[in-house]
CSV table of C-alpha atoms in Angstrom, one decimal:
chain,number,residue,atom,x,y,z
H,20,UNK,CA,0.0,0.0,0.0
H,21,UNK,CA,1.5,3.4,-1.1
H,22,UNK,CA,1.0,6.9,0.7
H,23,UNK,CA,2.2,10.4,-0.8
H,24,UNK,CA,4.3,10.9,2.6
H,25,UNK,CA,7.3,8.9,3.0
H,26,UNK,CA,7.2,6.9,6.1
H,27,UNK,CA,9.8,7.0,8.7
H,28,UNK,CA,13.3,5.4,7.6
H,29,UNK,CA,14.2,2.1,8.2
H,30,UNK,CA,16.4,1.4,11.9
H,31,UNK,CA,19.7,1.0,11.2
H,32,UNK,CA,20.5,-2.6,12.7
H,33,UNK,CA,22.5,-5.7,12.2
H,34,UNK,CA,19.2,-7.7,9.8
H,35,UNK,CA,17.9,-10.6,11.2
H,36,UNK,CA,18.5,-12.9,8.3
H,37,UNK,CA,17.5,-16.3,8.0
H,38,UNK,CA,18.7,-19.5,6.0
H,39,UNK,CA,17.6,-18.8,2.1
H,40,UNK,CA,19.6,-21.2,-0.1
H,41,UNK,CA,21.3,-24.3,0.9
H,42,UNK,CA,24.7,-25.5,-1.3
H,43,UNK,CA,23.9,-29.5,-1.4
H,44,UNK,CA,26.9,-31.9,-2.5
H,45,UNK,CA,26.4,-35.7,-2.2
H,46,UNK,CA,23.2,-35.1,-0.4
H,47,UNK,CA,25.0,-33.2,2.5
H,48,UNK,CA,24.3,-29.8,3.1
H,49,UNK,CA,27.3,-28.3,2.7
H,50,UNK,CA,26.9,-24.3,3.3
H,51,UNK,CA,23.9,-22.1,4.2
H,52,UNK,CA,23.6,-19.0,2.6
H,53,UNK,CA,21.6,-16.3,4.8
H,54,UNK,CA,19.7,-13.7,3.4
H,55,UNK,CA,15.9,-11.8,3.3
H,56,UNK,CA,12.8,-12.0,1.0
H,57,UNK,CA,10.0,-9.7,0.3
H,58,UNK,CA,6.9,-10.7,-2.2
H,59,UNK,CA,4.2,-7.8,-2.7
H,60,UNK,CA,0.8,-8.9,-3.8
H,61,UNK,CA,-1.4,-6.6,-6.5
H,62,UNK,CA,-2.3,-4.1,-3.7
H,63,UNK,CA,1.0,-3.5,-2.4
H,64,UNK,CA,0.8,-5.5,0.5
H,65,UNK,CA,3.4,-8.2,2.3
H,66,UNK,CA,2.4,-11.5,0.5
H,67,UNK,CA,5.7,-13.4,2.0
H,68,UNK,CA,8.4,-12.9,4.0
H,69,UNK,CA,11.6,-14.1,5.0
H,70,UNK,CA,14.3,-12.7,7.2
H,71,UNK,CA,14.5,-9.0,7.7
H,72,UNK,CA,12.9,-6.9,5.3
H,73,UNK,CA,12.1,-3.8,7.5
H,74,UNK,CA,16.4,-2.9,8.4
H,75,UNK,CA,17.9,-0.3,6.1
H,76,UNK,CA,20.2,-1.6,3.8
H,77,UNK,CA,21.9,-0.8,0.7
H,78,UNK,CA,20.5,-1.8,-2.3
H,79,UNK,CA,23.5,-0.9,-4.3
H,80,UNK,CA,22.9,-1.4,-8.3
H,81,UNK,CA,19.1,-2.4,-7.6
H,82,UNK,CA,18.6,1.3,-6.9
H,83,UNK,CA,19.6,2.6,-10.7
H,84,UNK,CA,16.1,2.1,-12.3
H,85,UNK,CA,15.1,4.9,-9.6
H,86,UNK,CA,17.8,7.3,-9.8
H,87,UNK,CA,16.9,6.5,-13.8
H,88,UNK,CA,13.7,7.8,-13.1
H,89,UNK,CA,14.7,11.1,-11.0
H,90,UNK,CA,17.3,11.6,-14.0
H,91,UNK,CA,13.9,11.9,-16.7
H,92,UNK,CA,12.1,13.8,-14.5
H,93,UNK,CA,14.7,16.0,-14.3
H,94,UNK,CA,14.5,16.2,-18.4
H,95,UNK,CA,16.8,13.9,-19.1
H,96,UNK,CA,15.7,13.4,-23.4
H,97,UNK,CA,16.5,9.9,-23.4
H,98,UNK,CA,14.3,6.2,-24.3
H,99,UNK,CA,14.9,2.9,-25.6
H,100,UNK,CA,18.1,1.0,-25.2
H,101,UNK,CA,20.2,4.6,-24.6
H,102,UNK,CA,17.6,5.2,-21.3
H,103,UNK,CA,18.0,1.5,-20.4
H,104,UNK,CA,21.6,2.2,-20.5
H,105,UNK,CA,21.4,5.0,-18.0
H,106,UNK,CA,19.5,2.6,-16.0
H,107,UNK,CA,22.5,-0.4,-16.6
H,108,UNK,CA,24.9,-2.0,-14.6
H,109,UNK,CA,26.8,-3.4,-17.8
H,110,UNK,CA,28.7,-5.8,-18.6
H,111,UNK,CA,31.1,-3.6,-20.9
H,112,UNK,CA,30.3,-4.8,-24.2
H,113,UNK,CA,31.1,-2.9,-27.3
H,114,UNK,CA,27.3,-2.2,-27.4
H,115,UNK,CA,27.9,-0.7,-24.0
H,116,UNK,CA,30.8,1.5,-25.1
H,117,UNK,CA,29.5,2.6,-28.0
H,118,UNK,CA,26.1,3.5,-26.3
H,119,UNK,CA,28.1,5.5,-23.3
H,120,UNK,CA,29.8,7.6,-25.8
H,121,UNK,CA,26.4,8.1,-27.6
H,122,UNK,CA,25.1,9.9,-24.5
H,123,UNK,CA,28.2,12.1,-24.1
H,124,UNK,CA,28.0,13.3,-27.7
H,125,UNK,CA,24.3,14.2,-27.2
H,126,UNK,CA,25.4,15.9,-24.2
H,127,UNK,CA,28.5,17.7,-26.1
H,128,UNK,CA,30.6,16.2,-23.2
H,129,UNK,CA,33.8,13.6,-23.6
H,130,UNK,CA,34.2,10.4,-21.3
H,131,UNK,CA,37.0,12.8,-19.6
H,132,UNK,CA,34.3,14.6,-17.8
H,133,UNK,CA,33.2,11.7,-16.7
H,134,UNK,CA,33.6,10.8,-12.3
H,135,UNK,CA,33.1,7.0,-12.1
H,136,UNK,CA,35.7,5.1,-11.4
H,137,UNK,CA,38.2,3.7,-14.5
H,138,UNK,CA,38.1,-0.6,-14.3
H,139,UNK,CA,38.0,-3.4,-16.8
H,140,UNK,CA,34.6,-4.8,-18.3
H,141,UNK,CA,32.4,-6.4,-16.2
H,142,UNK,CA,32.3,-9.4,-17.8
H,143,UNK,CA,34.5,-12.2,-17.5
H,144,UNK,CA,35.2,-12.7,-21.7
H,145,UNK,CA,35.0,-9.2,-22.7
H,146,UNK,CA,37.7,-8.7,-19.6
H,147,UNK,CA,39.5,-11.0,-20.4
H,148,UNK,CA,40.0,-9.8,-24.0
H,149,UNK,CA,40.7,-6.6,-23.0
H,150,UNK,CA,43.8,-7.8,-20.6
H,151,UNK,CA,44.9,-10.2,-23.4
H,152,UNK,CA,45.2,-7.1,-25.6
H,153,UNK,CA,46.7,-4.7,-23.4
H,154,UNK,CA,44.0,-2.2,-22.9
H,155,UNK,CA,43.9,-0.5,-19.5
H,156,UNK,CA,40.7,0.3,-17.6
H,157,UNK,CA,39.0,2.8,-18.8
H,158,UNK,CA,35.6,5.4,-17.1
H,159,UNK,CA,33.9,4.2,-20.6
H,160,UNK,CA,34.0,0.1,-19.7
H,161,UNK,CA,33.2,0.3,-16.0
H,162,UNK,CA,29.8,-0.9,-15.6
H,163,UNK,CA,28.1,2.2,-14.2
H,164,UNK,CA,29.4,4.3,-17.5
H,165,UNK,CA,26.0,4.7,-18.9
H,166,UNK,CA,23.9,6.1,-15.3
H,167,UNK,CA,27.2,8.5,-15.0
H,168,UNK,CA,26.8,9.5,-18.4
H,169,UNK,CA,23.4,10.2,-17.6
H,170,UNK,CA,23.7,12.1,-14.8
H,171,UNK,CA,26.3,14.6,-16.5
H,172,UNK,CA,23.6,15.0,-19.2
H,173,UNK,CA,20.8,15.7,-16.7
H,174,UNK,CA,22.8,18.2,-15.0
H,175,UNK,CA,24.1,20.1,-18.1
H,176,UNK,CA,20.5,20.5,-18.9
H,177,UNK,CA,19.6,21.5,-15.8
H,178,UNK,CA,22.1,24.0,-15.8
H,179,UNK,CA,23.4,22.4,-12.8
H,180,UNK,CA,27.5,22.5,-12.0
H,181,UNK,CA,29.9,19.1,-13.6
H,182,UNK,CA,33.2,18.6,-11.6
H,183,UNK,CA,30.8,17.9,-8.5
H,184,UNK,CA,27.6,16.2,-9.8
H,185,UNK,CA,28.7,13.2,-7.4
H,186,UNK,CA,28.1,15.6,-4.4
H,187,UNK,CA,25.8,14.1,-2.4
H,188,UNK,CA,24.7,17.8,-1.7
H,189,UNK,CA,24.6,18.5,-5.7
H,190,UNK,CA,21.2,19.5,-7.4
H,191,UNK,CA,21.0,16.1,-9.1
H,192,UNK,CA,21.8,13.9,-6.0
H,193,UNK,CA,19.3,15.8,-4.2
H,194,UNK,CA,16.7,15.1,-6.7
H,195,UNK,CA,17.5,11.9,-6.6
H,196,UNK,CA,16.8,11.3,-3.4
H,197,UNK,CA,13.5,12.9,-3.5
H,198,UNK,CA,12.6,9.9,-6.0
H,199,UNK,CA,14.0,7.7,-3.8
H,200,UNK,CA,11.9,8.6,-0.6
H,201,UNK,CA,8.8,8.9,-2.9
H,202,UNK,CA,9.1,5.8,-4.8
H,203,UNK,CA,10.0,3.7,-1.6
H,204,UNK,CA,7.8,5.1,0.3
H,205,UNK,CA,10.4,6.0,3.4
H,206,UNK,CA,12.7,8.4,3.9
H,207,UNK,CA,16.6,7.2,3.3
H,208,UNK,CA,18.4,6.0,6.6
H,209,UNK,CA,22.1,6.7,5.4
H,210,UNK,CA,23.8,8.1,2.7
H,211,UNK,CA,27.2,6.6,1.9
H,212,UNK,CA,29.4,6.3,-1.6
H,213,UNK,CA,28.9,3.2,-4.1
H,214,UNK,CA,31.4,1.5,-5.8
H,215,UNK,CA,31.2,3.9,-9.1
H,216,UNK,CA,31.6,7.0,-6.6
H,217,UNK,CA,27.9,7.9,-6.6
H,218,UNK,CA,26.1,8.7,-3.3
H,219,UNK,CA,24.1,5.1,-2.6
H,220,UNK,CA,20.8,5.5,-0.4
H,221,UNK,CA,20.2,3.0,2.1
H,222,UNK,CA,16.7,2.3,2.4
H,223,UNK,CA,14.5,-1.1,3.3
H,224,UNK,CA,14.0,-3.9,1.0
H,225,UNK,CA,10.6,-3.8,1.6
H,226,UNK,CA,11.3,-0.3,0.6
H,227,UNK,CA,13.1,-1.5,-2.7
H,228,UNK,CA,10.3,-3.5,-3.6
H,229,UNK,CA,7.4,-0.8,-3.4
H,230,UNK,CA,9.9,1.3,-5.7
H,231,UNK,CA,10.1,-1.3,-8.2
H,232,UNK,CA,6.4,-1.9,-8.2
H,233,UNK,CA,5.6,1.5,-8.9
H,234,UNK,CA,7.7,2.0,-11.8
H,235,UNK,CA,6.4,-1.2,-13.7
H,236,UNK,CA,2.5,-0.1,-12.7
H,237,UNK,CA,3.0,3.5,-14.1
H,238,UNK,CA,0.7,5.3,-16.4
H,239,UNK,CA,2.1,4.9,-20.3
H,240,UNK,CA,4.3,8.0,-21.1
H,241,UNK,CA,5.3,9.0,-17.2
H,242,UNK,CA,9.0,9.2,-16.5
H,243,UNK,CA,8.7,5.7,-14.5
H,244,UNK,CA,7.0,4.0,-17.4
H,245,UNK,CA,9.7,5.2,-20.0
H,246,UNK,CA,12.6,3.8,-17.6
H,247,UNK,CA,10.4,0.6,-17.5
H,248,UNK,CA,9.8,0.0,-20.9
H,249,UNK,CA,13.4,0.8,-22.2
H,250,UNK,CA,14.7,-2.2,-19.6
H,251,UNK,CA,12.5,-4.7,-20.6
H,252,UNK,CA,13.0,-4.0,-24.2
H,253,UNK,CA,16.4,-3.5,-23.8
H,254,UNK,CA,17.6,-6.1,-21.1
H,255,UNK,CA,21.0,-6.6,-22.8
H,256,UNK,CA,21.7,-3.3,-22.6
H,257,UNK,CA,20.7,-2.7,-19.1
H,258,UNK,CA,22.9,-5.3,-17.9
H,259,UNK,CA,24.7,-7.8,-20.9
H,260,UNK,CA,24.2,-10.4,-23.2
H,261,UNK,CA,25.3,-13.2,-21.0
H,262,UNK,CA,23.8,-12.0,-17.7
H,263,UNK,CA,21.1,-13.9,-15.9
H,264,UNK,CA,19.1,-10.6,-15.5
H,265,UNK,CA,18.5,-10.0,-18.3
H,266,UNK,CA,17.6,-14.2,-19.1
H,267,UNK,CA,15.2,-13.8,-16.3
H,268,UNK,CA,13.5,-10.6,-18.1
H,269,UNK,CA,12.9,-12.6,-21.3
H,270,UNK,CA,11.9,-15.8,-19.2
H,271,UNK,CA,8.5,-13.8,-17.6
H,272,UNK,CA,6.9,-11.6,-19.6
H,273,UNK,CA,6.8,-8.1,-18.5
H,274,UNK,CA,9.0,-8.6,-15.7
H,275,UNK,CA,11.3,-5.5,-14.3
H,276,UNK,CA,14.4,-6.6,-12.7
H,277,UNK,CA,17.6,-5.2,-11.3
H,278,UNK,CA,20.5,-6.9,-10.0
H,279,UNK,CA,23.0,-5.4,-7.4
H,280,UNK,CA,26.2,-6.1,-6.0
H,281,UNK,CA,26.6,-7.8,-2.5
H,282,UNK,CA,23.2,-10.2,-3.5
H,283,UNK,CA,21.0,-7.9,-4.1
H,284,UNK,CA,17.7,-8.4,-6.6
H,285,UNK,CA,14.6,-6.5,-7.1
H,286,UNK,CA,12.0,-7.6,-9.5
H,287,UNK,CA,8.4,-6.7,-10.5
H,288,UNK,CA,5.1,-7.8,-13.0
H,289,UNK,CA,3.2,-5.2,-14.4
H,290,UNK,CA,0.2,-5.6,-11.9
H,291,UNK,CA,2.5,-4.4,-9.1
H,292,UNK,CA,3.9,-8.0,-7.6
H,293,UNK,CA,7.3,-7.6,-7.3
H,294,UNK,CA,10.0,-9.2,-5.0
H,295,UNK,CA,12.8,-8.4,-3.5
H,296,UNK,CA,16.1,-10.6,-2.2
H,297,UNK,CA,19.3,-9.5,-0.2
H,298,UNK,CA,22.2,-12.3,-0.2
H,299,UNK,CA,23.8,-11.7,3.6
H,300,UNK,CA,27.4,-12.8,2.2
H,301,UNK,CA,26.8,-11.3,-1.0
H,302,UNK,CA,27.0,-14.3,-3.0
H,303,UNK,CA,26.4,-14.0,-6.6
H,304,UNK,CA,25.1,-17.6,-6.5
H,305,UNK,CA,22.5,-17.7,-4.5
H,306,UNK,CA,20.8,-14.4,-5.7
H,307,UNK,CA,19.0,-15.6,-8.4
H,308,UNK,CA,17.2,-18.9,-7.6
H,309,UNK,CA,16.4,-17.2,-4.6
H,310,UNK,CA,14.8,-14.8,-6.7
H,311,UNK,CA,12.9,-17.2,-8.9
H,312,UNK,CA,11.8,-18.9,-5.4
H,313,UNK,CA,10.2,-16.0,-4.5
H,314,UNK,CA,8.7,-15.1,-8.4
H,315,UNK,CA,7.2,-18.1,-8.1
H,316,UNK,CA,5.6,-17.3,-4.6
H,317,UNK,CA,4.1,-14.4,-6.5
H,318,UNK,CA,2.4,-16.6,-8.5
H,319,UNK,CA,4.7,-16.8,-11.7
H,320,UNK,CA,4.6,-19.9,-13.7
H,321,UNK,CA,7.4,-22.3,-12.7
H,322,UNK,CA,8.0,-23.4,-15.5
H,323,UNK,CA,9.2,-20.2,-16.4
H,324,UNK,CA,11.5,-20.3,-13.3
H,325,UNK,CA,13.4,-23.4,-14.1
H,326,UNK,CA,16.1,-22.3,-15.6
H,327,UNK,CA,16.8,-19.9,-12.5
H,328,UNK,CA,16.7,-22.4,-9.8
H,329,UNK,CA,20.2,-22.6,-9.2
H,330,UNK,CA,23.6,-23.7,-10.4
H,331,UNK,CA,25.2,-27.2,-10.5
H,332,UNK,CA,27.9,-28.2,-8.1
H,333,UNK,CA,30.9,-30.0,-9.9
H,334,UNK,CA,33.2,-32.8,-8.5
H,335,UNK,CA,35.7,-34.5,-10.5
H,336,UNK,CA,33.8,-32.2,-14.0
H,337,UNK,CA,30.2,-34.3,-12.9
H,338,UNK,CA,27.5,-33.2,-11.7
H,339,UNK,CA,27.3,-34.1,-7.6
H,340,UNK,CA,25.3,-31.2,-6.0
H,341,UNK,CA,23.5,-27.8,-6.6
H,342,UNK,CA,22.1,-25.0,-4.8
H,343,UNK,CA,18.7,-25.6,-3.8
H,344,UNK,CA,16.7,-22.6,-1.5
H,345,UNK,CA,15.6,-23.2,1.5
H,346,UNK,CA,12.4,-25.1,2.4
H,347,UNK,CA,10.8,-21.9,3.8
H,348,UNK,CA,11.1,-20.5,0.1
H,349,UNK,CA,10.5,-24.0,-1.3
H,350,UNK,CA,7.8,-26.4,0.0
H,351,UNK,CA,9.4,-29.2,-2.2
H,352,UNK,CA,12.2,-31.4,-0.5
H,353,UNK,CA,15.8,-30.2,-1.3
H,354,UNK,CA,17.1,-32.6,-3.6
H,355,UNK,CA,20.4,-33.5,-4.5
């Protein structure tokens, strides 16, 4: 259920996780990975819960289809895959690169104005090419290129200063708050630096999941819908061709999702279900058949799922485990 008046932000605590995936080898449970789950119904309202989805946390890279959204309200010109791009953590792909530079041009800026942090591409083959040849990292290839992009343009248009559009104090960071606490639906707890150099909100994951809901039930043509529509028309370029984000966005029709770092996943349907999943330990591996388990507690097909329900352990190049989530997600016995 959404009010016009941000609630009260979350408490900053240590979360009271609980088990959410289970790492099975040989029929043994080998390691428990800890984390929280939100599901939403139609209305807005807690269908399922897991762990602690009320503590503020940062929802890192699960937060860029809302500063997305501040950036068009602001009047930032951009749809399709360039506005998906702005929305992307990406993997670095020439697509990527070529769409970054795109942005800049329309902007009449140069990836030197650019704040983010250089690195290499975010994923593993296009990296590796990159060291193979002996290209250095680079503003342009690290995976929040497009949003920064973005950002300079929406300040430039705003008339808005450049060397300091990362100021957390900055015209463009404050607006983007202001989406924040409307679309969550709670005022931030803590403002600290992400890994690109942008200011990161912490908010709730319940939090996370009312935002994500909103944007994918907006009215055609509003600043939320636009963001919407350009990611799930343009999943490759809001994250990459081999990413399972953007898999999972072909897999269910109109489905929203984000990824983050440290385990974090947001997801929504365009009736306003959505979910919501923080990893404790941050791994990678558990994020997305936790995910699907809770998809599928919102009532998407499982068939749909399957693919997402979680990697294969390997011994000796066979087969001998996977992860499986935990019964509380999954009313089916964990298997082998």
């Amino acid at each position: 259920m959404y009010t016009s008046t941000p609630a009260a932000p979350p408490v900053v605590r240590e979360p009271l996780h609980a088990p959410v995936a289970h790492l099975i080898r040989g029929g043994v449970v080998e390691g428990i990975h800890h984390g929280s789950v939100v599901v939403l119904d139609t209305t807005g309202h807690v269908r399922f819960q897991l762990g602690d989805i009320e503590a503020a946390f940062y929802p890192r890279s699960a937060l860029k289809p809302v500063q997305a959204v501040a950036m068009v309200r602001a009047g930032l010109p951009l749809d399709g895959e360039l506005l998906s791009l702005a929305a992307a953590s990406h993997s670095g792909e020439e697509r990527h690169l070529a769409g970054t530079r795109r942005i800049l041009e329309l902007a009449g800026l140069t990836e030197d104005d650019l704040r983010n942090v250089p690195d290499l591409p975010y994923d593993p083959a296009v990296r590796d090419t990159w060291v193979r040849e002996g290209r250095a990292p680079s503003r342009l290839a690290q995976n929040c290129s497009g949003k920064h992009a973005a950002m300079l343009w929406t300040a430039k248009l705003n008339g808005w200063s450049l060397d300091d559009y990362l100021d957390p104090a900055h015209p463009l960071q404050q607006a983007i708050a202001e989406i924040t606490e409307d679309l969550t639906g709670q005022r931030i707890a803590r403002v600290t630096v992400d890994g690109c150099g942008a200011p990161l909100f912490s908010v709730s994951l319940h939090g996370l999941a009312r935002a994500a809901a909103r944007i994918n039930t907006a009215a055609p043509g509003t600043p939320e819908a636009r963001v919407a529509d350009a990611m799930r028309e343009h999943a490759e370029m809001a994250s990459g061709s081999r990413r399972d984000v953007a898999a999972l966005m072909r897999a269910v029709p109109g489905l929203l999702a984000k990824d983050g770092f440290e385990g974090v996943q947001v997801a929504a349907l365009p009736d306003g279900r959505a979910v919501a999943v923080k990893i404790a330990d941050g791994a990678n591996r558990a994020r997305i058949p936790v995910a699907a388990a809770a998809l599928a507690r919102a009532g998407v097909e499982p068939e749909l799922l399957t693919p997402f329900a979680g990697e294969a352990l390997l011994g000796g190049g066979e087969p001998v485990g996977s992860v499986r989530v935990a019964r509380a997600l999954d009313p089916l016995p964990v298997g082998v």
